mmCIF file of C-alpha atoms and ligand atoms in Angstrom:
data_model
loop_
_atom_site.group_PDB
_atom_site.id
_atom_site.type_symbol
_atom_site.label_atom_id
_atom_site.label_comp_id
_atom_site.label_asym_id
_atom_site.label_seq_id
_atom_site.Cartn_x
_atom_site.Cartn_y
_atom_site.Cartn_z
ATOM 1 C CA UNK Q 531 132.948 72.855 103.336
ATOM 2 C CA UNK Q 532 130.486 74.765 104.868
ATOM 3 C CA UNK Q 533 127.380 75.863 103.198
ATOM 4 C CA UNK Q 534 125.681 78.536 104.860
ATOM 5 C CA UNK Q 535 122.156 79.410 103.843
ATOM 6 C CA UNK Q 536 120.766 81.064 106.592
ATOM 7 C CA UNK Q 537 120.668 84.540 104.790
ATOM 8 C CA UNK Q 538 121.703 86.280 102.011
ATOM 9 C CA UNK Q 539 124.025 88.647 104.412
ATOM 10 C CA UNK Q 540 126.282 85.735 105.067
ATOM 11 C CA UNK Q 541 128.419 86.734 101.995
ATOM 12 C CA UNK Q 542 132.181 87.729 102.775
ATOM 13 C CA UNK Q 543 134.422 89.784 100.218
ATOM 14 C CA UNK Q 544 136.407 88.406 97.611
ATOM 15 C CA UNK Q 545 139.887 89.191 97.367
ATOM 16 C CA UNK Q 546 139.070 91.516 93.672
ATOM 17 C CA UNK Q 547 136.455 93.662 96.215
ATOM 18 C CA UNK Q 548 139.051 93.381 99.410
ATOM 19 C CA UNK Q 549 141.338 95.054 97.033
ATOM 20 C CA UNK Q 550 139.368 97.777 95.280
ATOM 21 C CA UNK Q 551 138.189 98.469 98.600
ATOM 22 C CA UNK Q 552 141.844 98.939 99.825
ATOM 23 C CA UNK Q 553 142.557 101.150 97.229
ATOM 24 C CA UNK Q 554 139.699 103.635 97.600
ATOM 25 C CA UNK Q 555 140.597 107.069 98.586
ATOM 26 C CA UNK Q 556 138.989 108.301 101.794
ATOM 27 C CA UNK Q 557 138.493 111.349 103.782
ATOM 28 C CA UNK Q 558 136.195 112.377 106.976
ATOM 29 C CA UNK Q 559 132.641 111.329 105.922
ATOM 30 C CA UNK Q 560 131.539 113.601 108.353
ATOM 31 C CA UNK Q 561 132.625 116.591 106.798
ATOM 32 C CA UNK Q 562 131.395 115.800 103.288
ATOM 33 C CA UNK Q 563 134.810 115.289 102.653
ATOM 34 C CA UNK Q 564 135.182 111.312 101.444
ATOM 35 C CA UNK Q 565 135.695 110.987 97.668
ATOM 36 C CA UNK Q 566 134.168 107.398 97.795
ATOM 37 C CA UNK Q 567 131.155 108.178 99.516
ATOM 38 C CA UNK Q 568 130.356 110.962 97.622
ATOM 39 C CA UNK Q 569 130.500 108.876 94.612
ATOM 40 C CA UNK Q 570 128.478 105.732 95.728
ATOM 41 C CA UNK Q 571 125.629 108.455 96.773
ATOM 42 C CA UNK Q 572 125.846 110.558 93.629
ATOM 43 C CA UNK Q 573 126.124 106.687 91.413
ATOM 44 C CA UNK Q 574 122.882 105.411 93.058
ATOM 45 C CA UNK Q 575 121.077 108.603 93.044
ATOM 46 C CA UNK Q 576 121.593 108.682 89.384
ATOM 47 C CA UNK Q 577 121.214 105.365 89.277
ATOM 48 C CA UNK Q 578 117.429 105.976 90.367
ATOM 49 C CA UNK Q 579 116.506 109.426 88.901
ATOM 50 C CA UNK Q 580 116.645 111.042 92.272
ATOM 51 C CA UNK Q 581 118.285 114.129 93.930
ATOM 52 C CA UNK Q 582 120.332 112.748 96.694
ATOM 53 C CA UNK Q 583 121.656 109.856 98.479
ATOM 54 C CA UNK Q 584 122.569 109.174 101.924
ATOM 55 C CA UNK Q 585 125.154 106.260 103.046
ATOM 56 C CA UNK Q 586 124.241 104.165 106.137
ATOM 57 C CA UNK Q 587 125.583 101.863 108.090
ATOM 58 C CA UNK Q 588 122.072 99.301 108.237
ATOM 59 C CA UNK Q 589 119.473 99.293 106.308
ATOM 60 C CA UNK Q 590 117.457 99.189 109.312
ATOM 61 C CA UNK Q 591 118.829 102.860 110.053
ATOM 62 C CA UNK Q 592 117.850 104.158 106.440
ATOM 63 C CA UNK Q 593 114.237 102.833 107.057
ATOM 64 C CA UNK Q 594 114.147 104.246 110.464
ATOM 65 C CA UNK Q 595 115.234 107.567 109.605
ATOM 66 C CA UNK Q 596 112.824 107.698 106.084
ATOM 67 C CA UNK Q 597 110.070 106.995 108.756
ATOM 68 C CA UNK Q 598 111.274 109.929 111.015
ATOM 69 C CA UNK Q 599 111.697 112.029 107.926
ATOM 70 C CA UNK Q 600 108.367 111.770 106.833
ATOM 71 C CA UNK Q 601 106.262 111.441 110.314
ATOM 72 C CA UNK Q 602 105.552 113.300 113.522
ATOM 73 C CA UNK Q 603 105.465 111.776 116.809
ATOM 74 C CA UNK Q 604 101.460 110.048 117.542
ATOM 75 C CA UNK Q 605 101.114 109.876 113.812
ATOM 76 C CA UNK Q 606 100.113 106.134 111.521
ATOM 77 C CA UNK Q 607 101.693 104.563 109.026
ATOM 78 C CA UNK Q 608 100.527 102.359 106.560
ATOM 79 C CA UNK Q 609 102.276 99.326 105.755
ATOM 80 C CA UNK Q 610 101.752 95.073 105.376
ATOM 81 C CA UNK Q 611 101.581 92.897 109.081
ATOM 82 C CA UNK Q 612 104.942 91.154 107.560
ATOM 83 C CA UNK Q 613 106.888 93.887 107.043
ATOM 84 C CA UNK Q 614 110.453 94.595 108.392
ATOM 85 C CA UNK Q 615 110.235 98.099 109.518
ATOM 86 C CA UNK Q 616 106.791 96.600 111.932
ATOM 87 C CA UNK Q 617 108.232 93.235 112.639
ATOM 88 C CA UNK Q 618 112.274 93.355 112.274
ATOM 89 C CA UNK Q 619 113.332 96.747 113.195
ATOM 90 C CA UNK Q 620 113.446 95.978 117.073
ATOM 91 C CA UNK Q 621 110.242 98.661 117.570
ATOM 92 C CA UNK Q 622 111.931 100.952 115.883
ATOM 93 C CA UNK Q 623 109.157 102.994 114.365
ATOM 94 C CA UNK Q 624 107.280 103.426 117.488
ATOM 95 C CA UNK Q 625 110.357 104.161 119.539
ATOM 96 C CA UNK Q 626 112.122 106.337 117.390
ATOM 97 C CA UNK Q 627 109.308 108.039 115.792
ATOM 98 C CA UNK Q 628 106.637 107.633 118.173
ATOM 99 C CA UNK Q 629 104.181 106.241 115.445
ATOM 100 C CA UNK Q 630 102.021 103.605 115.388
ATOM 101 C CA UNK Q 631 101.644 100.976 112.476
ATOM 102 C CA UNK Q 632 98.355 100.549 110.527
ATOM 103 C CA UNK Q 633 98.947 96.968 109.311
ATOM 104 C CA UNK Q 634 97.153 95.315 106.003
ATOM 105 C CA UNK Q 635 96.324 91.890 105.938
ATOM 106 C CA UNK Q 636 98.385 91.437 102.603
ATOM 107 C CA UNK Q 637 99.262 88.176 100.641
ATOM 108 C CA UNK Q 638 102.668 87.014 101.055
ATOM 109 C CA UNK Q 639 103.550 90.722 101.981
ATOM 110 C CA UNK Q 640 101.905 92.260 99.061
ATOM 111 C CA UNK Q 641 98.468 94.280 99.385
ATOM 112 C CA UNK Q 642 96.086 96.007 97.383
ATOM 113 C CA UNK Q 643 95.725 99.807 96.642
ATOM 114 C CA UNK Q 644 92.423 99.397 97.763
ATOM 115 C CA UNK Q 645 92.990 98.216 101.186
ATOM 116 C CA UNK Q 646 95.348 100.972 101.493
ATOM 117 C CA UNK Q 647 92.716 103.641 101.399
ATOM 118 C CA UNK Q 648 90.744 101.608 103.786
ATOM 119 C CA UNK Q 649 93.357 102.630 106.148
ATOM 120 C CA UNK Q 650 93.666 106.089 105.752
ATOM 121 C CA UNK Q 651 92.322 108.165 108.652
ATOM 122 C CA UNK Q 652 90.212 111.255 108.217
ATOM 123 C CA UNK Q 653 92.616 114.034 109.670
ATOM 124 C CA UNK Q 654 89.906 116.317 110.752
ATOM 125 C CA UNK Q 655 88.871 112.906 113.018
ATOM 126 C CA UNK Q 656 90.714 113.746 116.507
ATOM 127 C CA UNK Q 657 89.567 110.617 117.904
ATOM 128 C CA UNK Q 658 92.172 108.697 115.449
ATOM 129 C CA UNK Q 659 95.981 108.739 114.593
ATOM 130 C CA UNK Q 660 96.549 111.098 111.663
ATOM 131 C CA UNK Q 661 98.243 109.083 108.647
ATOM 132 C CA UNK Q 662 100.813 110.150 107.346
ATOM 133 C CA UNK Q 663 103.144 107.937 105.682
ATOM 134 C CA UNK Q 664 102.594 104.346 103.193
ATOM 135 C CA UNK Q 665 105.581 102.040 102.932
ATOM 136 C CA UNK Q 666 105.976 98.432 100.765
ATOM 137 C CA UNK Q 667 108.942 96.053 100.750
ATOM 138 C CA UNK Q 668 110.516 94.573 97.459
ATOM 139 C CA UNK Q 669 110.777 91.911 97.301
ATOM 140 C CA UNK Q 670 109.382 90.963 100.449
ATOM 141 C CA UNK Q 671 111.788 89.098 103.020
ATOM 142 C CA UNK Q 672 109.048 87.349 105.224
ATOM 143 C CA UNK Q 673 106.683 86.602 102.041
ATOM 144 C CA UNK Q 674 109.611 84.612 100.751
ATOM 145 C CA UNK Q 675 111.212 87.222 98.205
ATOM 146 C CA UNK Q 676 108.109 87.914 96.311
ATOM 147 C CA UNK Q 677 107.983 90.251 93.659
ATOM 148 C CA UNK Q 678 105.674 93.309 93.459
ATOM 149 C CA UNK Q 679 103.492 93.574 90.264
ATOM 150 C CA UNK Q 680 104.412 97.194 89.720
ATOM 151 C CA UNK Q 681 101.022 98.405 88.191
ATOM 152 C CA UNK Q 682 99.739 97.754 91.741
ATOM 153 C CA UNK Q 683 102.679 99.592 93.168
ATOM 154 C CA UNK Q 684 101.377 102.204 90.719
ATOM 155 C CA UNK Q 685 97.917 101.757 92.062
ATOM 156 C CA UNK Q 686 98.945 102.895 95.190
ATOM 157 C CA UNK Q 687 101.516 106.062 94.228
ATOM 158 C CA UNK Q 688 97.656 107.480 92.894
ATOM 159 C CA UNK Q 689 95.690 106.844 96.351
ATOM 160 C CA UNK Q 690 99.241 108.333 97.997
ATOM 161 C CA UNK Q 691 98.939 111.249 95.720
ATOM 162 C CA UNK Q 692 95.037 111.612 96.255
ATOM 163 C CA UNK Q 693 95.938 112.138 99.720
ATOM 164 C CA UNK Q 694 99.031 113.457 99.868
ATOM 165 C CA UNK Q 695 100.901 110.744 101.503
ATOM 166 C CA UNK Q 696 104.758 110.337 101.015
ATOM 167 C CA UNK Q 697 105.412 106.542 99.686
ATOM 168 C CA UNK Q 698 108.636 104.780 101.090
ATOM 169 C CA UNK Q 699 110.226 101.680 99.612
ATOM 170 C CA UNK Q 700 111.908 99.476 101.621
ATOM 171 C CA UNK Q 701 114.401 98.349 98.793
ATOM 172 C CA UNK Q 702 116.523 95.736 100.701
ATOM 173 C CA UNK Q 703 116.303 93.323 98.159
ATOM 174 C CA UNK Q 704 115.118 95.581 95.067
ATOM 175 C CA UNK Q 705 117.835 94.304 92.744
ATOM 176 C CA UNK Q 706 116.586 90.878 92.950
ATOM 177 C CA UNK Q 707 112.461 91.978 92.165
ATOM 178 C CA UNK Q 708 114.452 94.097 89.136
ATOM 179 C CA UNK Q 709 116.498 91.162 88.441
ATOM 180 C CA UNK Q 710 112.944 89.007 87.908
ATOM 181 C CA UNK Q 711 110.539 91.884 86.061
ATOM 182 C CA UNK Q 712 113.659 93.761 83.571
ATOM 183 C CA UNK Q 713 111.744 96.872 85.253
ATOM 184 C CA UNK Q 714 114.544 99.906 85.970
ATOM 185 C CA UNK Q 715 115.867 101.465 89.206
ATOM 186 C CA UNK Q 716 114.819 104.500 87.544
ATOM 187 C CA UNK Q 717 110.794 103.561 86.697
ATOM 188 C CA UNK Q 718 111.038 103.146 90.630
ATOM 189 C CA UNK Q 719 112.716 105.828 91.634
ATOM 190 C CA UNK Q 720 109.357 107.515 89.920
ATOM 191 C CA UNK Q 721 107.092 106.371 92.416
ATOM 192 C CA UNK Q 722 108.257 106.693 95.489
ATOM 193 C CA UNK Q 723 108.890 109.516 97.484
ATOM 194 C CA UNK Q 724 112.615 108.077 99.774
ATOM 195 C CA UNK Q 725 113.592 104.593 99.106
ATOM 196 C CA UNK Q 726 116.243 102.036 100.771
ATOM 197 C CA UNK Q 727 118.565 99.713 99.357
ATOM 198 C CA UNK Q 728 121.065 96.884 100.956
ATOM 199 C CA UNK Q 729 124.458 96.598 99.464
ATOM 200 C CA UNK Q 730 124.992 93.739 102.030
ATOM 201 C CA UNK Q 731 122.050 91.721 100.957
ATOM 202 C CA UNK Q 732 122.219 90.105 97.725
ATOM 203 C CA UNK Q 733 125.116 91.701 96.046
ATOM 204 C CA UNK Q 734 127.734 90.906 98.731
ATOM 205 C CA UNK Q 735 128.996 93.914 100.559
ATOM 206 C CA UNK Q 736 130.580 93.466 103.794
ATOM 207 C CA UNK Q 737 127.971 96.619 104.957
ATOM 208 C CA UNK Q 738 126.219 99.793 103.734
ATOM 209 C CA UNK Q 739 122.525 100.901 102.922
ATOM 210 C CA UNK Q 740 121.530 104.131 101.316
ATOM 211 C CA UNK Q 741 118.386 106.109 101.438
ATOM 212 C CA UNK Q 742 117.576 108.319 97.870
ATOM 213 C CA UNK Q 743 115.332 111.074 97.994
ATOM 214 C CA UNK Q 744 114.894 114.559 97.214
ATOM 215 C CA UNK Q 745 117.166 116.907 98.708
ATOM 216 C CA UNK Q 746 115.091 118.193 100.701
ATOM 217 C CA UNK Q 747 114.129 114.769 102.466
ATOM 218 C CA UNK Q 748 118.135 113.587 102.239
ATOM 219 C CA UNK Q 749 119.058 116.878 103.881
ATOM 220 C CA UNK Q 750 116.728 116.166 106.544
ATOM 221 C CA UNK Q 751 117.615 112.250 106.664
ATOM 222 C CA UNK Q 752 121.247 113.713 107.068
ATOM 223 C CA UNK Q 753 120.114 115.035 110.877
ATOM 224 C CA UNK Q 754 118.513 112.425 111.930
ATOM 225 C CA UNK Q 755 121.032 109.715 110.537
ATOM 226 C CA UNK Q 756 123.559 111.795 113.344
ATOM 227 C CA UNK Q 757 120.804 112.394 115.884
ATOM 228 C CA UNK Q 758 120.681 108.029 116.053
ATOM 229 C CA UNK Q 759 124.632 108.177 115.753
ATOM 230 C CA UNK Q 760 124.812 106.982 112.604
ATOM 231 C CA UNK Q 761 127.503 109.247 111.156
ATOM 232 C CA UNK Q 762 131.080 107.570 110.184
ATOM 233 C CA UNK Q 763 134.605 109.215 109.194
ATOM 234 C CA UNK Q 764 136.918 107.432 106.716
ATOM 235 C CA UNK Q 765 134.255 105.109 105.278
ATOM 236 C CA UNK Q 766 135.533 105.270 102.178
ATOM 237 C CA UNK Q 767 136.792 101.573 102.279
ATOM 238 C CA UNK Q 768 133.189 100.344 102.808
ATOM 239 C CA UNK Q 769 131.463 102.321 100.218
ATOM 240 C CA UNK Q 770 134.444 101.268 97.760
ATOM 241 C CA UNK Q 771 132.546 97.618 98.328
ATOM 242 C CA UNK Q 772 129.153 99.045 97.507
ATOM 243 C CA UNK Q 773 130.189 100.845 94.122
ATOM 244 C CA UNK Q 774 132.069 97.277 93.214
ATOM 245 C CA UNK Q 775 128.881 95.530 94.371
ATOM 246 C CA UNK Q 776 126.881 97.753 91.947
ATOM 247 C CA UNK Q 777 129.342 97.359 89.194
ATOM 248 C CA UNK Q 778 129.750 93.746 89.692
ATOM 249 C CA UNK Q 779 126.897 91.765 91.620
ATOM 250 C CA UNK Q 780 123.695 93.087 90.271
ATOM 251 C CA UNK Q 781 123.508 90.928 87.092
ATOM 252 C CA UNK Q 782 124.429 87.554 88.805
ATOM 253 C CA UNK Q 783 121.434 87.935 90.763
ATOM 254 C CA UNK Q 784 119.548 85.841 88.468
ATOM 255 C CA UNK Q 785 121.968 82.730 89.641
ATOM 256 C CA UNK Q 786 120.643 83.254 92.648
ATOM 257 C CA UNK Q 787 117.292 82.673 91.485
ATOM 258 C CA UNK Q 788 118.101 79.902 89.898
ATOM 259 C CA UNK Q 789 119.614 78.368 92.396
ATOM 260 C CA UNK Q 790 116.754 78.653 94.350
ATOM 261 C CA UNK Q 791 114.476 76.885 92.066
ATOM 262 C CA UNK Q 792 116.593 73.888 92.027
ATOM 263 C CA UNK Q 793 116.228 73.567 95.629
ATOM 264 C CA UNK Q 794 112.440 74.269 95.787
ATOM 265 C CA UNK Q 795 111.960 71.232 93.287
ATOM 266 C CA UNK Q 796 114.464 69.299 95.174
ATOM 267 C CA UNK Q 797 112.493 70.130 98.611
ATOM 268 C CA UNK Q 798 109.424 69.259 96.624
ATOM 269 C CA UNK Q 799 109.907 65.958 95.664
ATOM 270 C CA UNK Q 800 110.658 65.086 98.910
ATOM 271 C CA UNK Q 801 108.653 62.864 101.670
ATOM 272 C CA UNK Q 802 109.950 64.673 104.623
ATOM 273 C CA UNK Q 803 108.538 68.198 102.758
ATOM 274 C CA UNK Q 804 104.875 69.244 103.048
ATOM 275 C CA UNK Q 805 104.317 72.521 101.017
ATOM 276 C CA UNK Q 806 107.301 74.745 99.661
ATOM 277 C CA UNK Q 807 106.024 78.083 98.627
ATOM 278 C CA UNK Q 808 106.181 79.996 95.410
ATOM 279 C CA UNK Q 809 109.828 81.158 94.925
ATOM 280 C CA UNK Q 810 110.497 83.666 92.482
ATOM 281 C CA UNK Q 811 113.744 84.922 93.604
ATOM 282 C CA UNK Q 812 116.390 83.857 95.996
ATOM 283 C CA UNK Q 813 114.458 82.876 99.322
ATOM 284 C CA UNK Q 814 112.942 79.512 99.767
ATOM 285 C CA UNK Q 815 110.154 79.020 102.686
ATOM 286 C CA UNK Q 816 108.770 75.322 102.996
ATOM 287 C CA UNK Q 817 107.210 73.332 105.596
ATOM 288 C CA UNK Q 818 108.025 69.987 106.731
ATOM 289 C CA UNK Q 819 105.116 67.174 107.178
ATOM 290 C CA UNK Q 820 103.154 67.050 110.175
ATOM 291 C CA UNK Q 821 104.631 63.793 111.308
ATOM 292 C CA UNK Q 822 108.198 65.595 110.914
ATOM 293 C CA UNK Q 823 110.355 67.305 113.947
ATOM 294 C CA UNK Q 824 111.283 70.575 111.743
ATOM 295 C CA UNK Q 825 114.126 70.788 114.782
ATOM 296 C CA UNK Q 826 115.566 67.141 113.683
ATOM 297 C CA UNK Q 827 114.997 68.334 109.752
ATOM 298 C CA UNK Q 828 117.663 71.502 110.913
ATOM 299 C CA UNK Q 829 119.883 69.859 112.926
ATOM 300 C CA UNK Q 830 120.171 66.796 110.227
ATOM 301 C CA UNK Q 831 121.474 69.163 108.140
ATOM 302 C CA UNK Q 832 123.566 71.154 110.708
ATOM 303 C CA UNK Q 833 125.454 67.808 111.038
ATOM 304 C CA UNK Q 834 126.088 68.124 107.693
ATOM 305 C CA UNK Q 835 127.403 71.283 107.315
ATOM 306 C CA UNK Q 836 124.192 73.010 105.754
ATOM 307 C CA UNK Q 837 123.019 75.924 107.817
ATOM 308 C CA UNK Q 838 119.527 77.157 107.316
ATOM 309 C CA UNK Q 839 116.765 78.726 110.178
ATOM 310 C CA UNK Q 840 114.011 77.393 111.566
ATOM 311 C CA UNK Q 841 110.983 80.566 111.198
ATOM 312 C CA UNK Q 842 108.783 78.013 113.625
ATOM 313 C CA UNK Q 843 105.493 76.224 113.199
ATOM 314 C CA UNK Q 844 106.702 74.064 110.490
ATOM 315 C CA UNK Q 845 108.502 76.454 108.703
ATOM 316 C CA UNK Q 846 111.877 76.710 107.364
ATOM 317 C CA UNK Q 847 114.186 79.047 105.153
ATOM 318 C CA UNK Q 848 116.914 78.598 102.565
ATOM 319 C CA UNK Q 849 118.426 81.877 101.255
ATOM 320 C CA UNK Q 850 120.715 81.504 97.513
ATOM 321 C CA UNK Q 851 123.645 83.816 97.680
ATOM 322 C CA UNK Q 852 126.983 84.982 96.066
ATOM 323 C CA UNK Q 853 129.061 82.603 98.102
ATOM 324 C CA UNK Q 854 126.638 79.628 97.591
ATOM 325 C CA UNK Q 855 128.556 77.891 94.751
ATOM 326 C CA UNK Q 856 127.110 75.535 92.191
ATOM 327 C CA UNK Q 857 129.123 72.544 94.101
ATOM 328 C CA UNK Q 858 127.437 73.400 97.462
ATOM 329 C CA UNK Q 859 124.094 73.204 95.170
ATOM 330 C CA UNK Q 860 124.839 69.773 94.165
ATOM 331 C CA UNK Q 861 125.604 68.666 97.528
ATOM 332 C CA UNK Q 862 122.737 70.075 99.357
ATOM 333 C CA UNK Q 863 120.756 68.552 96.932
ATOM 334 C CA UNK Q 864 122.248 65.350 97.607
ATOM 335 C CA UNK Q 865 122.297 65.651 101.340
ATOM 336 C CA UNK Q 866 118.336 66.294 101.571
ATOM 337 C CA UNK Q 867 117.775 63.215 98.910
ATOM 338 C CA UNK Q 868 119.786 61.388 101.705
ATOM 339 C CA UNK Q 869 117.837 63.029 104.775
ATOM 340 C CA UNK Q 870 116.776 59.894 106.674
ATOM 341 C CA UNK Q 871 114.400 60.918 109.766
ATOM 342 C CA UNK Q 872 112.707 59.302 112.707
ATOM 343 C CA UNK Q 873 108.893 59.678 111.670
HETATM 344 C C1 PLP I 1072 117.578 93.088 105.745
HETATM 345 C C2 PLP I 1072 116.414 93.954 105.560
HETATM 346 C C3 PLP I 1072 116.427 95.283 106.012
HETATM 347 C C4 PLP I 1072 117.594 95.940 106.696
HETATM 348 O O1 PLP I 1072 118.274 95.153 107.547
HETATM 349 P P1 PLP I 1072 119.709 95.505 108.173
HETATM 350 O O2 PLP I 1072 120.108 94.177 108.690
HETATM 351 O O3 PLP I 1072 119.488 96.522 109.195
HETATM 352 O O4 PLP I 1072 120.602 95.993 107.077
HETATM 353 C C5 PLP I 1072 115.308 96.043 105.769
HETATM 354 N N1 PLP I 1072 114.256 95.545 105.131
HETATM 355 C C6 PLP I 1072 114.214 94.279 104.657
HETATM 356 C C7 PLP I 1072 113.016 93.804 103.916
HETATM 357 C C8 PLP I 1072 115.289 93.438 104.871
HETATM 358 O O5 PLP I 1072 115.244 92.183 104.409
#
């Protein structure tokens, strides 16, 4: 038995998804003409209160294009130093946008309205980049899945507002923050200008993101989601997957979470473990103990069929997910009680 807790992606279909997915009735994407994918974009933009929705194939694509949506080539955006679209997206922003990232020194991803306006640029200022877009992530992947507060998301829709700067959400894991907080897709849907959510996170789709916005700003995502090659025929079949996912996956979420907790008091209690930080959804970060090889910690486990990564400098990542059953929980539990190391 493998137990695979690398990421949250690692999920494969089960046979009841495989099968509603098989079933789905398809036609060229491309066209506007697939019954499936029309309905996952209409059932997510009503889902959130929003005009439109636009299928992609990554997430990473639906955050790149909401960037090019909203920004002009030279032009600033706003978001934390830990955030995907700066750190995970390959460059993306700068190389398909031509934009540079104004980065806030946040806590565990988060930030403060307040050190958002410090980073907004006069535009009659030539000297400086002209801002024009603020982005958040929630939760947030490299903080460890932490969960916005959303009266400080709120916080910031006002200073975006006051100077009339679209707000993106990078939604990968938004279910999960929802999951936490009983807040609504809806209540966020209110705030933010284009937002992105991963069907292949959390709730166990094979693939598929979508971006929601206003028609105007899906109309223009619709471009420039073909302009990076991102349009697809018969995809029918994969957005099948992400309607099941919403249907079926969302309110397990809080397994997940559980799950996670178990193993952060587990990790805790143990003399191999220095710190493991706050987990309040399906991502645990710890560090091993100065006098531990955080290589020897991995591979220890490796040998016994628990995957997990190494984020370096002491640090290491668990991720809870769909396929991670409660007997993999009891043996990884048992397995790090049993971790002996050379120290
Ligand atoms: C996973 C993730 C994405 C998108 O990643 P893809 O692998 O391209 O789907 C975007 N933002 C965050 C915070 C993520 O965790």
């Amino acid at each position: 038995m493998e137990i695979n807790l690398i990421s949250d992606t690692v999920t494969k279909p089960t046979p009841d998804m495989l099968s509603f997915m098989m079933n789905a009735k398809v036609g060229d994407d491309v066209f506007g003409q697939d019954p499936t994918v029309n309905e996952l974009q209409d059932k997510t933009a009503r889902l959130f209160g929003k005009e439109a929705a636009l299928f992609f194939p990554s997430g990473t694509m639906a955050n790149q294009s909401a960037i090019k949506l909203h920004t002009n080539p030279g032009e600033q955006l706003i978001c934390d130093k830990w955030a995907h679209v700066f750190n995970y997206e390959g460059g993306g922003a700068s190389f398909n946008s031509g934009v540079s990232c104004a980065l806030i020194d946040g806590t565990r991803g988060m930030f403060k309205a307040e050190q958002v306006e410090k980073l907004i640029h006069d535009p009659n200022n030539i000297h400086i980049p002209v801002t024009s877009l603020v982005t958040l992530e929630n939760t947030t992947n490299k903080g460890g899945g932490g969960v916005w507060d959303i009266n400080e998301i709120k916080n910031i829709k006002k200073v975006c507002s006051q100077y009339h700067l679209p707000f993106h959400l990078d939604g990968a894991r938004l279910f999960n923050a929802l999951t936490v907080t009983g807040e609504t897709p809806k209540q966020y849907g209110e705030l933010f200008d284009t937002i992105s959510i991963c069907l292949s996170k959390g709730l166990g789709a094979p693939v598929g993101s979508l971006l929601l916005g206003s028609h105007k700003h899906i109309n223009k995502a619709l471009r420039i989601r073909k302009l990076f090659g991102g349009n697809m025929r018969q995809i029918g079949y994969l957005a099948a997957a992400g309607i099941y996912a919403l249907d079926n996956n969302v309110e397990r979420l809080k397994e997940d979470h559980r799950k996670a907790k178990v193993l952060g008091e587990v990790l805790n209690s143990s003399p191999l473990i220095k710190k493991v930080e706050q987990i309040e959804t399906n991502i645990v970060i710890f560090y091993v103990n100065d006098n531990v090889d955080e290589n020897e910690f991995v591979n220890k486990l490796v040998e016994k069929n628990i995957l997990l990564i190494s984020m370096g400098e002491g640090k290491l990542r668990m991720v809870t997910h769909l396929d991670f059953t409660d007997e993999m929980l009891d043996k990884t539990i048992s397995e790090i009680k049993n971790l002996k190391l050379l120290v």
